[in-house]
Amino acid sequence: DVADAAGGSACLTGLHHSKFSIKSLSIAPGASSSLLKCLVGTSSSEVFEVSTTLKKEADTLKAEASLVCTGHAGREVWGACAVPGQDCFVTLGDDGAVRVWDCEG
């Protein structure tokens, strides 16, 4: 758990198995006002999707991460962004490539 600036707490699960530094972060609204979807690009070419839920009554933020893909030839992911209205996202790596990833199937 991590204390946030407002004095509440946050818990993030799912990123503990990887040794990396975060190189990019993209945040978009989720299905409801208490939900955010985030894409996290790392120094070890991994892209994680982080889903968050704010529980106002308990003043806590719960976040769960899942590995979406590994790409860019094992190098850093410098940017990651969901494509609005589509089931895909785009990444940019230090290998100079821009990749479109299909989230279906």
mmCIF file with all atom_site columns, C-alpha atoms in Angstrom:
data_model
loop_
_atom_site.group_PDB
_atom_site.id
_atom_site.type_symbol
_atom_site.label_atom_id
_atom_site.label_alt_id
_atom_site.label_comp_id
_atom_site.label_asym_id
_atom_site.label_entity_id
_atom_site.label_seq_id
_atom_site.pdbx_PDB_ins_code
_atom_site.Cartn_x
_atom_site.Cartn_y
_atom_site.Cartn_z
_atom_site.occupancy
_atom_site.B_iso_or_equiv
_atom_site.pdbx_formal_charge
_atom_site.auth_seq_id
_atom_site.auth_comp_id
_atom_site.auth_asym_id
_atom_site.auth_atom_id
_atom_site.pdbx_PDB_model_num
ATOM 1   C CA . ASP A 1 1   ? 0.000   0.000   0.000   1.00 0.00 ? 1   ASP A CA 1
ATOM 2   C CA . VAL A 1 2   ? 1.092   3.545   -0.747  1.00 0.00 ? 2   VAL A CA 1
ATOM 3   C CA . ALA A 1 3   ? -0.259  6.715   0.865   1.00 0.00 ? 3   ALA A CA 1
ATOM 4   C CA . ASP A 1 4   ? -1.524  9.244   -1.662  1.00 0.00 ? 4   ASP A CA 1
ATOM 5   C CA . ALA A 1 5   ? -1.358  13.037  -1.453  1.00 0.00 ? 5   ALA A CA 1
ATOM 6   C CA . ALA A 1 6   ? -4.918  13.276  -0.080  1.00 0.00 ? 6   ALA A CA 1
ATOM 7   C CA . GLY A 1 7   ? -4.099  11.000  2.845   1.00 0.00 ? 7   GLY A CA 1
ATOM 8   C CA . GLY A 1 8   ? -5.849  7.907   1.459   1.00 0.00 ? 8   GLY A CA 1
ATOM 9   C CA . SER A 1 9   ? -4.120  4.735   0.429   1.00 0.00 ? 9   SER A CA 1
ATOM 10  C CA . ALA A 1 10  ? -3.390  2.991   -2.850  1.00 0.00 ? 10  ALA A CA 1
ATOM 11  C CA . CYS A 1 11  ? -2.577  -0.627  -3.553  1.00 0.00 ? 11  CYS A CA 1
ATOM 12  C CA . LEU A 1 12  ? -1.032  -1.814  -6.837  1.00 0.00 ? 12  LEU A CA 1
ATOM 13  C CA . THR A 1 13  ? -0.757  -5.486  -7.653  1.00 0.00 ? 13  THR A CA 1
ATOM 14  C CA . GLY A 1 14  ? 0.652   -7.256  -10.686 1.00 0.00 ? 14  GLY A CA 1
ATOM 15  C CA . LEU A 1 15  ? 3.879   -5.341  -11.333 1.00 0.00 ? 15  LEU A CA 1
ATOM 16  C CA . HIS A 1 16  ? 5.939   -7.022  -8.615  1.00 0.00 ? 16  HIS A CA 1
ATOM 17  C CA . HIS A 1 17  ? 7.391   -9.781  -10.828 1.00 0.00 ? 17  HIS A CA 1
ATOM 18  C CA . SER A 1 18  ? 9.254   -7.534  -13.236 1.00 0.00 ? 18  SER A CA 1
ATOM 19  C CA . LYS A 1 19  ? 12.439  -5.515  -12.787 1.00 0.00 ? 19  LYS A CA 1
ATOM 20  C CA . PHE A 1 20  ? 12.065  -2.316  -14.795 1.00 0.00 ? 20  PHE A CA 1
ATOM 21  C CA . SER A 1 21  ? 11.578  1.392   -14.686 1.00 0.00 ? 21  SER A CA 1
ATOM 22  C CA . ILE A 1 22  ? 8.453   3.053   -16.028 1.00 0.00 ? 22  ILE A CA 1
ATOM 23  C CA . LYS A 1 23  ? 9.165   4.919   -19.272 1.00 0.00 ? 23  LYS A CA 1
ATOM 24  C CA . SER A 1 24  ? 5.633   5.875   -20.374 1.00 0.00 ? 24  SER A CA 1
ATOM 25  C CA . LEU A 1 25  ? 2.181   6.229   -18.894 1.00 0.00 ? 25  LEU A CA 1
ATOM 26  C CA . SER A 1 26  ? -1.143  6.744   -20.650 1.00 0.00 ? 26  SER A CA 1
ATOM 27  C CA . ILE A 1 27  ? -4.331  7.320   -18.635 1.00 0.00 ? 27  ILE A CA 1
ATOM 28  C CA . ALA A 1 28  ? -7.876  7.157   -20.040 1.00 0.00 ? 28  ALA A CA 1
ATOM 29  C CA . PRO A 1 29  ? -11.358 7.139   -18.491 1.00 0.00 ? 29  PRO A CA 1
ATOM 30  C CA . GLY A 1 30  ? -12.801 3.705   -17.842 1.00 0.00 ? 30  GLY A CA 1
ATOM 31  C CA . ALA A 1 31  ? -16.346 2.398   -18.002 1.00 0.00 ? 31  ALA A CA 1
ATOM 32  C CA . SER A 1 32  ? -17.498 4.446   -14.989 1.00 0.00 ? 32  SER A CA 1
ATOM 33  C CA . SER A 1 33  ? -16.481 7.624   -13.184 1.00 0.00 ? 33  SER A CA 1
ATOM 34  C CA . SER A 1 34  ? -14.672 5.614   -10.503 1.00 0.00 ? 34  SER A CA 1
ATOM 35  C CA . LEU A 1 35  ? -12.559 3.638   -12.983 1.00 0.00 ? 35  LEU A CA 1
ATOM 36  C CA . LEU A 1 36  ? -9.399  4.526   -14.909 1.00 0.00 ? 36  LEU A CA 1
ATOM 37  C CA . LYS A 1 37  ? -7.491  2.482   -17.478 1.00 0.00 ? 37  LYS A CA 1
ATOM 38  C CA . CYS A 1 38  ? -3.765  3.017   -17.742 1.00 0.00 ? 38  CYS A CA 1
ATOM 39  C CA . LEU A 1 39  ? -1.067  1.684   -20.067 1.00 0.00 ? 39  LEU A CA 1
ATOM 40  C CA . VAL A 1 40  ? 2.430   1.515   -18.616 1.00 0.00 ? 40  VAL A CA 1
ATOM 41  C CA . GLY A 1 41  ? 5.475   1.097   -20.881 1.00 0.00 ? 41  GLY A CA 1
ATOM 42  C CA . THR A 1 42  ? 8.702   -0.108  -19.290 1.00 0.00 ? 42  THR A CA 1
ATOM 43  C CA . SER A 1 43  ? 12.458  -0.072  -19.793 1.00 0.00 ? 43  SER A CA 1
ATOM 44  C CA . SER A 1 44  ? 12.360  -3.830  -20.456 1.00 0.00 ? 44  SER A CA 1
ATOM 45  C CA . SER A 1 45  ? 9.888   -3.551  -23.395 1.00 0.00 ? 45  SER A CA 1
ATOM 46  C CA . GLU A 1 46  ? 6.825   -4.657  -21.428 1.00 0.00 ? 46  GLU A CA 1
ATOM 47  C CA . VAL A 1 47  ? 3.418   -3.005  -21.660 1.00 0.00 ? 47  VAL A CA 1
ATOM 48  C CA . PHE A 1 48  ? 1.050   -3.413  -18.717 1.00 0.00 ? 48  PHE A CA 1
ATOM 49  C CA . GLU A 1 49  ? -2.615  -2.468  -18.493 1.00 0.00 ? 49  GLU A CA 1
ATOM 50  C CA . VAL A 1 50  ? -3.486  -1.091  -15.080 1.00 0.00 ? 50  VAL A CA 1
ATOM 51  C CA . SER A 1 51  ? -7.136  -0.952  -14.039 1.00 0.00 ? 51  SER A CA 1
ATOM 52  C CA . THR A 1 52  ? -7.994  1.222   -11.061 1.00 0.00 ? 52  THR A CA 1
ATOM 53  C CA . THR A 1 53  ? -11.065 1.482   -8.888  1.00 0.00 ? 53  THR A CA 1
ATOM 54  C CA . LEU A 1 54  ? -11.656 4.265   -6.377  1.00 0.00 ? 54  LEU A CA 1
ATOM 55  C CA . LYS A 1 55  ? -13.620 3.270   -3.286  1.00 0.00 ? 55  LYS A CA 1
ATOM 56  C CA . LYS A 1 56  ? -14.781 6.604   -1.943  1.00 0.00 ? 56  LYS A CA 1
ATOM 57  C CA . GLU A 1 57  ? -16.306 5.234   1.256   1.00 0.00 ? 57  GLU A CA 1
ATOM 58  C CA . ALA A 1 58  ? -12.950 3.743   2.256   1.00 0.00 ? 58  ALA A CA 1
ATOM 59  C CA . ASP A 1 59  ? -10.871 6.486   0.569   1.00 0.00 ? 59  ASP A CA 1
ATOM 60  C CA . THR A 1 60  ? -8.716  3.875   -1.153  1.00 0.00 ? 60  THR A CA 1
ATOM 61  C CA . LEU A 1 61  ? -7.531  3.327   -4.686  1.00 0.00 ? 61  LEU A CA 1
ATOM 62  C CA . LYS A 1 62  ? -7.157  -0.270  -5.826  1.00 0.00 ? 62  LYS A CA 1
ATOM 63  C CA . ALA A 1 63  ? -5.047  -0.905  -8.910  1.00 0.00 ? 63  ALA A CA 1
ATOM 64  C CA . GLU A 1 64  ? -4.336  -4.188  -10.643 1.00 0.00 ? 64  GLU A CA 1
ATOM 65  C CA . ALA A 1 65  ? -1.799  -4.625  -13.441 1.00 0.00 ? 65  ALA A CA 1
ATOM 66  C CA . SER A 1 66  ? -1.626  -7.310  -16.094 1.00 0.00 ? 66  SER A CA 1
ATOM 67  C CA . LEU A 1 67  ? 1.051   -7.839  -18.738 1.00 0.00 ? 67  LEU A CA 1
ATOM 68  C CA . VAL A 1 68  ? -0.387  -7.083  -22.183 1.00 0.00 ? 68  VAL A CA 1
ATOM 69  C CA . CYS A 1 69  ? 2.659   -7.649  -24.392 1.00 0.00 ? 69  CYS A CA 1
ATOM 70  C CA . THR A 1 70  ? 6.416   -7.546  -24.724 1.00 0.00 ? 70  THR A CA 1
ATOM 71  C CA . GLY A 1 71  ? 7.844   -5.917  -27.811 1.00 0.00 ? 71  GLY A CA 1
ATOM 72  C CA . HIS A 1 72  ? 10.318  -3.495  -29.344 1.00 0.00 ? 72  HIS A CA 1
ATOM 73  C CA . ALA A 1 73  ? 13.113  -6.088  -29.533 1.00 0.00 ? 73  ALA A CA 1
ATOM 74  C CA . GLY A 1 74  ? 13.590  -6.160  -25.768 1.00 0.00 ? 74  GLY A CA 1
ATOM 75  C CA . ARG A 1 75  ? 14.256  -2.439  -25.607 1.00 0.00 ? 75  ARG A CA 1
ATOM 76  C CA . GLU A 1 76  ? 12.444  0.460   -23.920 1.00 0.00 ? 76  GLU A CA 1
ATOM 77  C CA . VAL A 1 77  ? 8.835   1.440   -24.595 1.00 0.00 ? 77  VAL A CA 1
ATOM 78  C CA . TRP A 1 78  ? 8.869   5.241   -24.724 1.00 0.00 ? 78  TRP A CA 1
ATOM 79  C CA . GLY A 1 79  ? 5.171   5.793   -25.383 1.00 0.00 ? 79  GLY A CA 1
ATOM 80  C CA . ALA A 1 80  ? 1.907   3.870   -25.137 1.00 0.00 ? 80  ALA A CA 1
ATOM 81  C CA . CYS A 1 81  ? -1.579  5.095   -25.986 1.00 0.00 ? 81  CYS A CA 1
ATOM 82  C CA . ALA A 1 82  ? -4.991  3.470   -26.346 1.00 0.00 ? 82  ALA A CA 1
ATOM 83  C CA . VAL A 1 83  ? -6.813  4.207   -29.601 1.00 0.00 ? 83  VAL A CA 1
ATOM 84  C CA . PRO A 1 84  ? -10.231 5.757   -28.770 1.00 0.00 ? 84  PRO A CA 1
ATOM 85  C CA . GLY A 1 85  ? -13.153 3.642   -29.961 1.00 0.00 ? 85  GLY A CA 1
ATOM 86  C CA . GLN A 1 86  ? -10.886 0.784   -31.055 1.00 0.00 ? 86  GLN A CA 1
ATOM 87  C CA . ASP A 1 87  ? -9.750  -2.413  -29.346 1.00 0.00 ? 87  ASP A CA 1
ATOM 88  C CA . CYS A 1 88  ? -6.047  -1.688  -29.873 1.00 0.00 ? 88  CYS A CA 1
ATOM 89  C CA . PHE A 1 89  ? -3.205  0.492   -28.646 1.00 0.00 ? 89  PHE A CA 1
ATOM 90  C CA . VAL A 1 90  ? -0.058  2.047   -30.099 1.00 0.00 ? 90  VAL A CA 1
ATOM 91  C CA . THR A 1 91  ? 3.486   1.968   -28.729 1.00 0.00 ? 91  THR A CA 1
ATOM 92  C CA . LEU A 1 92  ? 6.706   3.774   -29.618 1.00 0.00 ? 92  LEU A CA 1
ATOM 93  C CA . GLY A 1 93  ? 10.042  2.235   -28.658 1.00 0.00 ? 93  GLY A CA 1
ATOM 94  C CA . ASP A 1 94  ? 13.661  3.276   -28.559 1.00 0.00 ? 94  ASP A CA 1
ATOM 95  C CA . ASP A 1 95  ? 14.158  0.900   -31.491 1.00 0.00 ? 95  ASP A CA 1
ATOM 96  C CA . GLY A 1 96  ? 12.527  3.634   -33.621 1.00 0.00 ? 96  GLY A CA 1
ATOM 97  C CA . ALA A 1 97  ? 9.403   1.579   -34.355 1.00 0.00 ? 97  ALA A CA 1
ATOM 98  C CA . VAL A 1 98  ? 5.768   2.554   -33.895 1.00 0.00 ? 98  VAL A CA 1
ATOM 99  C CA . ARG A 1 99  ? 3.607   -0.537  -33.379 1.00 0.00 ? 99  ARG A CA 1
ATOM 100 C CA . VAL A 1 100 ? -0.159  -1.041  -33.345 1.00 0.00 ? 100 VAL A CA 1
ATOM 101 C CA . TRP A 1 101 ? -1.260  -3.871  -31.046 1.00 0.00 ? 101 TRP A CA 1
ATOM 102 C CA . ASP A 1 102 ? -4.597  -5.622  -31.504 1.00 0.00 ? 102 ASP A CA 1
ATOM 103 C CA . CYS A 1 103 ? -6.313  -6.327  -28.171 1.00 0.00 ? 103 CYS A CA 1
ATOM 104 C CA . GLU A 1 104 ? -8.818  -8.819  -29.609 1.00 0.00 ? 104 GLU A CA 1
ATOM 105 C CA . GLY A 1 105 ? -8.113  -12.526 -29.208 1.00 0.00 ? 105 GLY A CA 1
#
